[in-house]
PDB file of N, CA and C in Angstrom:
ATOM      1  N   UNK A   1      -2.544   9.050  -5.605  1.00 58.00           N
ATOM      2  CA  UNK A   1      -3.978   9.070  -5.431  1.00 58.00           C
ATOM      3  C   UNK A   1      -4.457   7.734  -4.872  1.00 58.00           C
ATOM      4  N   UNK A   2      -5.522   7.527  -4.802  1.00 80.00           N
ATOM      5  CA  UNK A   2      -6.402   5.952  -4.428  1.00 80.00           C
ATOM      6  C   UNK A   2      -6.716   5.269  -5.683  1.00 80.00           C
ATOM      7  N   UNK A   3      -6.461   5.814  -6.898  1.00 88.00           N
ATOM      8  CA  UNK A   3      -6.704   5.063  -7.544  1.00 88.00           C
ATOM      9  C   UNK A   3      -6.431   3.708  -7.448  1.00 88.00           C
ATOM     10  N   UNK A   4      -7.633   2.189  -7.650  1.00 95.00           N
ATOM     11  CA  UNK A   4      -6.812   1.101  -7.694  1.00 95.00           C
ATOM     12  C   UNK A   4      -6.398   0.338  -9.095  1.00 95.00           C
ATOM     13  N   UNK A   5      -6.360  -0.506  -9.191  1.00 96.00           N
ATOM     14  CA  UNK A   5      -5.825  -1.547 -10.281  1.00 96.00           C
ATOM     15  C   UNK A   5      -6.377  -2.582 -11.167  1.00 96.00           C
ATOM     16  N   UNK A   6      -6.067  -2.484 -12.287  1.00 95.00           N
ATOM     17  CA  UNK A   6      -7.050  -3.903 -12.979  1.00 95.00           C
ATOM     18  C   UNK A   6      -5.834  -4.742 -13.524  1.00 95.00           C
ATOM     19  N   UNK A   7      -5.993  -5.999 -12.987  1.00 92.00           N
ATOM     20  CA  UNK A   7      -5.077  -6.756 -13.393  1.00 92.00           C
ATOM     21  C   UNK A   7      -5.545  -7.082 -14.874  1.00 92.00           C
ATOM     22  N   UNK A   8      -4.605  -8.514 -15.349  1.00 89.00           N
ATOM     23  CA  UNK A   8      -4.765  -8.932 -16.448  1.00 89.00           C
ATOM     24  C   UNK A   8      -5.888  -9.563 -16.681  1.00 89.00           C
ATOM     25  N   UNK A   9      -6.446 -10.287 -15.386  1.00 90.00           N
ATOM     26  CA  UNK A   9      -7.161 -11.188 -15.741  1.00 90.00           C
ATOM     27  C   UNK A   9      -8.935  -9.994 -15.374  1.00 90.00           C
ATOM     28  N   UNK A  10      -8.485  -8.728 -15.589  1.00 93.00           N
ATOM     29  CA  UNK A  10      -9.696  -8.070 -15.474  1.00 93.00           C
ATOM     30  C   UNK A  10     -10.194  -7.466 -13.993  1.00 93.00           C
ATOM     31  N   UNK A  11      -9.892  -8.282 -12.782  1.00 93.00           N
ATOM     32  CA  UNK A  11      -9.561  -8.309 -11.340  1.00 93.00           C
ATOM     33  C   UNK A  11      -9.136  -7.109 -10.905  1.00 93.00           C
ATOM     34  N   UNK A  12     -10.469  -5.963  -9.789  1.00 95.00           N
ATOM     35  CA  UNK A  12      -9.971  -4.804  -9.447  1.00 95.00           C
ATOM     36  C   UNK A  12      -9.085  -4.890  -8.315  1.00 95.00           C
ATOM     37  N   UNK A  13      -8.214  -4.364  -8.130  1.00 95.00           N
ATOM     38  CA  UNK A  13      -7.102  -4.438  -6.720  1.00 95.00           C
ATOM     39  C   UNK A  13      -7.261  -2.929  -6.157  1.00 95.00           C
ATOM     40  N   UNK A  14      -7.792  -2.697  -4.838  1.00 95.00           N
ATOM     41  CA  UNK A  14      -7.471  -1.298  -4.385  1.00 95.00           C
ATOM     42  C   UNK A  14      -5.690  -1.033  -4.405  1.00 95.00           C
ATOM     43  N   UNK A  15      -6.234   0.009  -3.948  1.00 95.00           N
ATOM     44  CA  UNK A  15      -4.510   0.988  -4.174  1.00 95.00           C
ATOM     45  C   UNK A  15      -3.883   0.670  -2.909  1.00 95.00           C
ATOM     46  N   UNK A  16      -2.277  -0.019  -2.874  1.00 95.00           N
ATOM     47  CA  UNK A  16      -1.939  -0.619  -1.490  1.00 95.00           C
ATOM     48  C   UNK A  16      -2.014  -2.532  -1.397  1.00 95.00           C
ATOM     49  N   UNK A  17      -2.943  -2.367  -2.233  1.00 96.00           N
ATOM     50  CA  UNK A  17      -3.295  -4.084  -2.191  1.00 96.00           C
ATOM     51  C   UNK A  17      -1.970  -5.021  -2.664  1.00 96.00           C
ATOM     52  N   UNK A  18      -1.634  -5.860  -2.001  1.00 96.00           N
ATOM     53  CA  UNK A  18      -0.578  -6.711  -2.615  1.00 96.00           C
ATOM     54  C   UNK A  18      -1.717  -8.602  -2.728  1.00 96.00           C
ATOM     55  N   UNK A  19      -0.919  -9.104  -3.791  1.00 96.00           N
ATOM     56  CA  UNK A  19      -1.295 -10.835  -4.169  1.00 96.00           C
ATOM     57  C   UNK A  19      -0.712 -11.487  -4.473  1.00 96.00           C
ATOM     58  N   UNK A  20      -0.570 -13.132  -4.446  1.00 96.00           N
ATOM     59  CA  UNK A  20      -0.125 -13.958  -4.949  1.00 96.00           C
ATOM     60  C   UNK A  20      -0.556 -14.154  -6.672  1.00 96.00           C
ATOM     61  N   UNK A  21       0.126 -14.494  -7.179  1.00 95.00           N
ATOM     62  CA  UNK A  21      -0.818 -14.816  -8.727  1.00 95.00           C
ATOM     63  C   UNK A  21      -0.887 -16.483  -9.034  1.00 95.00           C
ATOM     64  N   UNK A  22      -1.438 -17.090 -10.132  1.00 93.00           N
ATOM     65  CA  UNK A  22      -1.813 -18.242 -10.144  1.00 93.00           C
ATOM     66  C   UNK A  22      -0.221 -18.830  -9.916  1.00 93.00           C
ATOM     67  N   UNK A  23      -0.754 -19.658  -8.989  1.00 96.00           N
ATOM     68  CA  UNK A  23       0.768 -21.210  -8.677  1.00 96.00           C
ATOM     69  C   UNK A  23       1.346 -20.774  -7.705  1.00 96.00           C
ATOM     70  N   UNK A  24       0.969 -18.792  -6.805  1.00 97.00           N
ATOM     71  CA  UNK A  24       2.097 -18.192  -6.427  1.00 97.00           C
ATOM     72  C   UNK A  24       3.122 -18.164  -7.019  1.00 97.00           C
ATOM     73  N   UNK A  25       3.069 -18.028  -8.069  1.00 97.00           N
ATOM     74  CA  UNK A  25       4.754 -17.987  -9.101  1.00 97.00           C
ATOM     75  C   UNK A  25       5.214 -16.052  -9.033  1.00 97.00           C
ATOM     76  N   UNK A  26       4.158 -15.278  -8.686  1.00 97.00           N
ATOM     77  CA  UNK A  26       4.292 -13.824  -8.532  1.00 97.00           C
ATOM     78  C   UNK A  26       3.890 -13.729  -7.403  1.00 97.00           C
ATOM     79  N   UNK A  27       4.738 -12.253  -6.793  1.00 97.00           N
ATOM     80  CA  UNK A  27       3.681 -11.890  -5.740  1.00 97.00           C
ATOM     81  C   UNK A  27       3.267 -10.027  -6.493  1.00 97.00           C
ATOM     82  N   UNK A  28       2.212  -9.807  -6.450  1.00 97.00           N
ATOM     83  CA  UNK A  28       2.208  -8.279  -7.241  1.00 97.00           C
ATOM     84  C   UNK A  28       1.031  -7.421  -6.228  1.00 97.00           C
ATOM     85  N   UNK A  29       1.906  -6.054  -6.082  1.00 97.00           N
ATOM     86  CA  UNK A  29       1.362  -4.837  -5.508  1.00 97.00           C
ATOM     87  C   UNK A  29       0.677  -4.071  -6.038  1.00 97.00           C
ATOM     88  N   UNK A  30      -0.248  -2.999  -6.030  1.00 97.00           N
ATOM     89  CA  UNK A  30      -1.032  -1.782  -6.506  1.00 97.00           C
ATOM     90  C   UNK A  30      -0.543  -0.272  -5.869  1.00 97.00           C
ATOM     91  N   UNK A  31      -0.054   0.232  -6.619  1.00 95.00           N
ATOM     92  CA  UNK A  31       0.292   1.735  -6.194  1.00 95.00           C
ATOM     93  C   UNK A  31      -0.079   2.670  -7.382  1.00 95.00           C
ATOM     94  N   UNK A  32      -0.513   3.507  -6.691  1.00 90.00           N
ATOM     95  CA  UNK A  32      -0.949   4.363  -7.746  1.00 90.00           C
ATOM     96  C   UNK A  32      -1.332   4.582  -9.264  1.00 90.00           C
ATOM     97  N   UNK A  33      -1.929   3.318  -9.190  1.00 91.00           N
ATOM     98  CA  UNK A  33      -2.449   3.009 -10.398  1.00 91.00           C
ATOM     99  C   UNK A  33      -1.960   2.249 -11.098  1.00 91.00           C
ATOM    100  N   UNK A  34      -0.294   1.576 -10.465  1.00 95.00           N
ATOM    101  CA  UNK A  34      -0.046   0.762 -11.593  1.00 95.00           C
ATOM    102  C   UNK A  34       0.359  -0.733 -10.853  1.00 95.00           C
ATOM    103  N   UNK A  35       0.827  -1.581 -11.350  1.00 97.00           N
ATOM    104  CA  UNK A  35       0.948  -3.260 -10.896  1.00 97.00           C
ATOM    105  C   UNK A  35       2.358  -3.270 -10.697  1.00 97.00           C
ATOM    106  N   UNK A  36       3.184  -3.920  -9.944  1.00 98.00           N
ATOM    107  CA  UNK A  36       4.177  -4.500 -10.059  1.00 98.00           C
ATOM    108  C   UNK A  36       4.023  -5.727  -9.302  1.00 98.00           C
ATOM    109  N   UNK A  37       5.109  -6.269 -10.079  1.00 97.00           N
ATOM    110  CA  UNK A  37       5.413  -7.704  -9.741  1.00 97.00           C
ATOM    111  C   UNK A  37       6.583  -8.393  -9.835  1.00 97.00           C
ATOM    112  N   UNK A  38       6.454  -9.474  -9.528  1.00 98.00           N
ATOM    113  CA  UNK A  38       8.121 -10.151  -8.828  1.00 98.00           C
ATOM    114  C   UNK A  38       8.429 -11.602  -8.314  1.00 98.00           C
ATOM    115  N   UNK A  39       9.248 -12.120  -9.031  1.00 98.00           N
ATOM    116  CA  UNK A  39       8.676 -13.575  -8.802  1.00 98.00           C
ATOM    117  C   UNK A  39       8.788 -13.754  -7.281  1.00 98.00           C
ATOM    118  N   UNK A  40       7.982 -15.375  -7.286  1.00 97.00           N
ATOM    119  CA  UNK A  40       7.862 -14.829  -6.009  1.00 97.00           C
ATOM    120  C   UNK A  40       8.111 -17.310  -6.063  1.00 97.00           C
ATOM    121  N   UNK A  41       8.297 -17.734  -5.111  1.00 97.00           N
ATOM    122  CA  UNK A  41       7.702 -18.547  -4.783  1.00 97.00           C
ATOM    123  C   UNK A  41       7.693 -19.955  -3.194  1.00 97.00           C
ATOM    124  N   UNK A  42       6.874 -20.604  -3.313  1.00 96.00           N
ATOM    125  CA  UNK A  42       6.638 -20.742  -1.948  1.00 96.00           C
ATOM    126  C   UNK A  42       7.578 -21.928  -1.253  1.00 96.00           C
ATOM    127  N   UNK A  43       7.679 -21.695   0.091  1.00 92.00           N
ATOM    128  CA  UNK A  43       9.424 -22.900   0.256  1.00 92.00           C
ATOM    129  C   UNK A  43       9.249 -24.080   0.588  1.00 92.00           C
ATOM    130  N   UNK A  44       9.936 -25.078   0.606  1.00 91.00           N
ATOM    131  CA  UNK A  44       9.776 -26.129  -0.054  1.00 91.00           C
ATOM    132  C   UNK A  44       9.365 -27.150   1.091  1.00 91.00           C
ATOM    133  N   UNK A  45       8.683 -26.293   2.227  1.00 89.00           N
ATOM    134  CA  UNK A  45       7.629 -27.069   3.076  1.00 89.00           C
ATOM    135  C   UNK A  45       6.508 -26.237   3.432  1.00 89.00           C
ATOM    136  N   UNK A  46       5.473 -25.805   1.764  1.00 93.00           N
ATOM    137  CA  UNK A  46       4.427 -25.488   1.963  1.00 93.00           C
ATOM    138  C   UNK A  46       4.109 -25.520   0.077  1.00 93.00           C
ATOM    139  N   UNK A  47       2.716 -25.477   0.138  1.00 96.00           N
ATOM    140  CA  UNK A  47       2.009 -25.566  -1.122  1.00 96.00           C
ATOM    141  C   UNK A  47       1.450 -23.946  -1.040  1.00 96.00           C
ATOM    142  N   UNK A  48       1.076 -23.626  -2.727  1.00 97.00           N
ATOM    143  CA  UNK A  48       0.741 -22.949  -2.898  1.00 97.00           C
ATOM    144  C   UNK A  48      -1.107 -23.100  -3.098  1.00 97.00           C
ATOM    145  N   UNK A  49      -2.433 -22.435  -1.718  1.00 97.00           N
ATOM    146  CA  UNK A  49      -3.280 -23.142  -1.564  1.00 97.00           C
ATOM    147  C   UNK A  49      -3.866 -21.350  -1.098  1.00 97.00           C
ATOM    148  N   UNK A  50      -5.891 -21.919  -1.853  1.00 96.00           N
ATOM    149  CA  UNK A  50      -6.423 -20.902  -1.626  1.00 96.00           C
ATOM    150  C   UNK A  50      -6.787 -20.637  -0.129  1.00 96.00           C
ATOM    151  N   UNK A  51      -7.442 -19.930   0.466  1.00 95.00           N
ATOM    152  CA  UNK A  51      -7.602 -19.224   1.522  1.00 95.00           C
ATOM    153  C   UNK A  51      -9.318 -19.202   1.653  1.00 95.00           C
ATOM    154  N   UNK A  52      -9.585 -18.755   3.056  1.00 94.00           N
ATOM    155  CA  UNK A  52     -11.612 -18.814   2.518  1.00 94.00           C
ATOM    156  C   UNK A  52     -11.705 -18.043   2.084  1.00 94.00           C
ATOM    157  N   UNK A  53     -10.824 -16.445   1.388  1.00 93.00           N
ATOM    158  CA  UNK A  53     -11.550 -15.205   0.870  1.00 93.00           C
ATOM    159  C   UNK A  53     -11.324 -16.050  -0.571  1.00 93.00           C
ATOM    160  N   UNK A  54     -10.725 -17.193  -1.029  1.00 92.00           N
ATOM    161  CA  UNK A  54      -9.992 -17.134  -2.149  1.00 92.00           C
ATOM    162  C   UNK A  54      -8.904 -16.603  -2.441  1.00 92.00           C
ATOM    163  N   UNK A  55      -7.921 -16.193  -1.860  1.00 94.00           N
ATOM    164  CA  UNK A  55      -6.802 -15.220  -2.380  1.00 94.00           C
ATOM    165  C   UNK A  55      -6.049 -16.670  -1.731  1.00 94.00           C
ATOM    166  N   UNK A  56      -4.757 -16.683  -2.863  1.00 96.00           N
ATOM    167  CA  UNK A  56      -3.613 -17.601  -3.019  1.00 96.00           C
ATOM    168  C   UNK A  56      -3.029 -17.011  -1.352  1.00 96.00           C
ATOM    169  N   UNK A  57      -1.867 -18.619  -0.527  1.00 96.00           N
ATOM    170  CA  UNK A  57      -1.229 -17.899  -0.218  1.00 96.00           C
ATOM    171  C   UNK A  57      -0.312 -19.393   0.684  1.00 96.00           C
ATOM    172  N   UNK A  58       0.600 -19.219   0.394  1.00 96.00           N
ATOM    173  CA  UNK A  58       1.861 -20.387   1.045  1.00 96.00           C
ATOM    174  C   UNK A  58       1.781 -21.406   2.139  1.00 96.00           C
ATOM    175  N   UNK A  59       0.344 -22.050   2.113  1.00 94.00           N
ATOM    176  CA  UNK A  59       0.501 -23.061   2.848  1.00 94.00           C
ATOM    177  C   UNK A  59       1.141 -23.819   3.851  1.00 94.00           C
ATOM    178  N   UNK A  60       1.828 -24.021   4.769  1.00 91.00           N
ATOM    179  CA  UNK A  60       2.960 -25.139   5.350  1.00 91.00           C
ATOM    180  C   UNK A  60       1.956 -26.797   5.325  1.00 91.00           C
ATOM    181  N   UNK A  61       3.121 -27.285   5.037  1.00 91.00           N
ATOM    182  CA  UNK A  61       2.643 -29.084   4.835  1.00 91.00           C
ATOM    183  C   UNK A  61       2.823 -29.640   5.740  1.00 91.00           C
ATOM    184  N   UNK A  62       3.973 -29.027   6.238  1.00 82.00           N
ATOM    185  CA  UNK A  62       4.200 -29.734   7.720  1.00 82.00           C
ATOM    186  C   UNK A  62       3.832 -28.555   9.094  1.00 82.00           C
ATOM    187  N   UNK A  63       3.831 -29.718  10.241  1.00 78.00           N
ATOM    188  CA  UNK A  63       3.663 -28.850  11.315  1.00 78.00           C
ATOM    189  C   UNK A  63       4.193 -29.117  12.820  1.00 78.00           C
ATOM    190  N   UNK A  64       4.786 -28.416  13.388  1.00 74.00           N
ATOM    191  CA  UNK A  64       5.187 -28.996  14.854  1.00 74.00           C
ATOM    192  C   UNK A  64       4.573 -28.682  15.984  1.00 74.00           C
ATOM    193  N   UNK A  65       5.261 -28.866  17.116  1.00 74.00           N
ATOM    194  CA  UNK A  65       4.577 -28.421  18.235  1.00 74.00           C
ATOM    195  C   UNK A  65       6.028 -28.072  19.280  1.00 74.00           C
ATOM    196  N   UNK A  66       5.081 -27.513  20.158  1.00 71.00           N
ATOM    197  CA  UNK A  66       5.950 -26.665  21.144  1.00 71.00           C
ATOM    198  C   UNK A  66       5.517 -26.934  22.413  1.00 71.00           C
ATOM    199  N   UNK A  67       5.744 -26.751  23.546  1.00 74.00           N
ATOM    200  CA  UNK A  67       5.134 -26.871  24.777  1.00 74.00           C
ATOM    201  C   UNK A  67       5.622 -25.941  25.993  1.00 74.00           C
ATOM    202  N   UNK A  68       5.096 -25.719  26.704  1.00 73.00           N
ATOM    203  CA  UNK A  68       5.155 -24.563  27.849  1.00 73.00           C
ATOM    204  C   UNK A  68       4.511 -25.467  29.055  1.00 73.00           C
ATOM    205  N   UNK A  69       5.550 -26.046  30.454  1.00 75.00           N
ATOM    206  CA  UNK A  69       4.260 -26.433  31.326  1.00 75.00           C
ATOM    207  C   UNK A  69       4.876 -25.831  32.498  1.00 75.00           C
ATOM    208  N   UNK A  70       4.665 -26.115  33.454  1.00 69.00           N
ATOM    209  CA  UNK A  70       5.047 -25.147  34.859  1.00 69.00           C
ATOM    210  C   UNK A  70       5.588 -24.418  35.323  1.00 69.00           C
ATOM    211  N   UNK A  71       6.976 -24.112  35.715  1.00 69.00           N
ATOM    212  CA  UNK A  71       7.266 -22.808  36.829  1.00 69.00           C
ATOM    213  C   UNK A  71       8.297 -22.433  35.477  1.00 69.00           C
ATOM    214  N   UNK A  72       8.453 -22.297  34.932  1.00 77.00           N
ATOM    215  CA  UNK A  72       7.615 -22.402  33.336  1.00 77.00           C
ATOM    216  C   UNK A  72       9.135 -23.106  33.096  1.00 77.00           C
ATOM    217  N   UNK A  73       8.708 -24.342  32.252  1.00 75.00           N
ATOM    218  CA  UNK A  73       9.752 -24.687  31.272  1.00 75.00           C
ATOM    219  C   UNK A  73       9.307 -24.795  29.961  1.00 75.00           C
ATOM    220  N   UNK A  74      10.160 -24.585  28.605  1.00 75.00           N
ATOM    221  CA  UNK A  74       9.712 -24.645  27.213  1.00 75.00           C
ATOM    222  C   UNK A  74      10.562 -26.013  26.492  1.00 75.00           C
ATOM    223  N   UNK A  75       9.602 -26.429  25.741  1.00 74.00           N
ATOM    224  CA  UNK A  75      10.541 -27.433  25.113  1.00 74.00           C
ATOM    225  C   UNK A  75       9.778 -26.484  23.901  1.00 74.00           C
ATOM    226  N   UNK A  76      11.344 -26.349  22.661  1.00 73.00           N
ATOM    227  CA  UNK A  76      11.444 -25.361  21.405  1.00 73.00           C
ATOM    228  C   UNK A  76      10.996 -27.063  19.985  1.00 73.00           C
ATOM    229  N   UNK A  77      10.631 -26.627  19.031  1.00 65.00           N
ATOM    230  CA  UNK A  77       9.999 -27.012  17.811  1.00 65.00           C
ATOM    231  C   UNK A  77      10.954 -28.138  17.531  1.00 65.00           C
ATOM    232  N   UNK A  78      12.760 -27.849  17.882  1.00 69.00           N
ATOM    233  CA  UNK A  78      13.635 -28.359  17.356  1.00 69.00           C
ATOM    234  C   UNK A  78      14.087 -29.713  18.386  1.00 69.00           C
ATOM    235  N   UNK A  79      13.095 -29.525  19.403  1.00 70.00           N
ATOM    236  CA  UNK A  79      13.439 -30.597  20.776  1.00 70.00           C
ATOM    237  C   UNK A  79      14.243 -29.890  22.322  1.00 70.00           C
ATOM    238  N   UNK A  80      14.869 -28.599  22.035  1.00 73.00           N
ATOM    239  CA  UNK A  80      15.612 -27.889  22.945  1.00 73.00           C
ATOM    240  C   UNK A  80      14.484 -27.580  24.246  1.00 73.00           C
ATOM    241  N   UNK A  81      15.388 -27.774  25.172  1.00 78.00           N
ATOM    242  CA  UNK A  81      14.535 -27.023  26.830  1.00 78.00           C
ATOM    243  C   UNK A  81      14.654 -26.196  27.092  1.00 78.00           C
ATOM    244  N   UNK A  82      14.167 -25.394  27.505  1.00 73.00           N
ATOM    245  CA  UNK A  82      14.715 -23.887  28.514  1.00 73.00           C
ATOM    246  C   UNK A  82      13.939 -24.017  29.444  1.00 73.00           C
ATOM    247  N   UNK A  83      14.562 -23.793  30.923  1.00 77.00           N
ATOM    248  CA  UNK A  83      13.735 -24.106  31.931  1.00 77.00           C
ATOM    249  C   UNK A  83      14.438 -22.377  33.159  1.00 77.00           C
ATOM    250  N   UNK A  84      13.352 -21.750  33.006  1.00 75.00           N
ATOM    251  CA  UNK A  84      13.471 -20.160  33.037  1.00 75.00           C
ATOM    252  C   UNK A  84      12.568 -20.506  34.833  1.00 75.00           C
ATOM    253  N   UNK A  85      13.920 -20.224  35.707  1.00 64.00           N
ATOM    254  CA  UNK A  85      13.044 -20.031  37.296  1.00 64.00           C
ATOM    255  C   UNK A  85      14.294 -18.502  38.231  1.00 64.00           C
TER     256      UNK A  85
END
């Protein structure tokens, strides 16, 4: 059915809905009325940080860059070229 879910902390979840829980230490789904869950947690270059809806979700701390410039060459995250003519 559509029925959705009330977590512990009282919190309705539609039916289908998946979340992080506090710390991201879970990640837990809604199906048919009932919760499951499963540890869950986040890798060890990102924090566990809210979102603008509020909902938890794995952060990265770090960040790189990539580049694409003319008849096209790529330089990759890791420093590698590919130069595709």
């Amino acid at each position: 059915d559509k029925c959705g879910c009330l977590d512990t902390e009282g919190e309705y979840h539609d039916a289908g809905d998946s979340w992080l829980t506090d710390k991201c230490a879970e990640s837990c789904s809604c199906n048919l009325g009932n919760i499951t869950c499963e540890d869950h947690s986040c890798n060890p270059n990102s924090v566990c940080a809210l979102d603008k809806y509020g909902d938890l979700f794995c952060q990265p701390t770090k960040f790189d860059r990539c580049s694409i410039s003319g008849d096209p060459h790529y330089r990759t995250f890791d420093g590698f070229s590919h130069h595709f003519q």
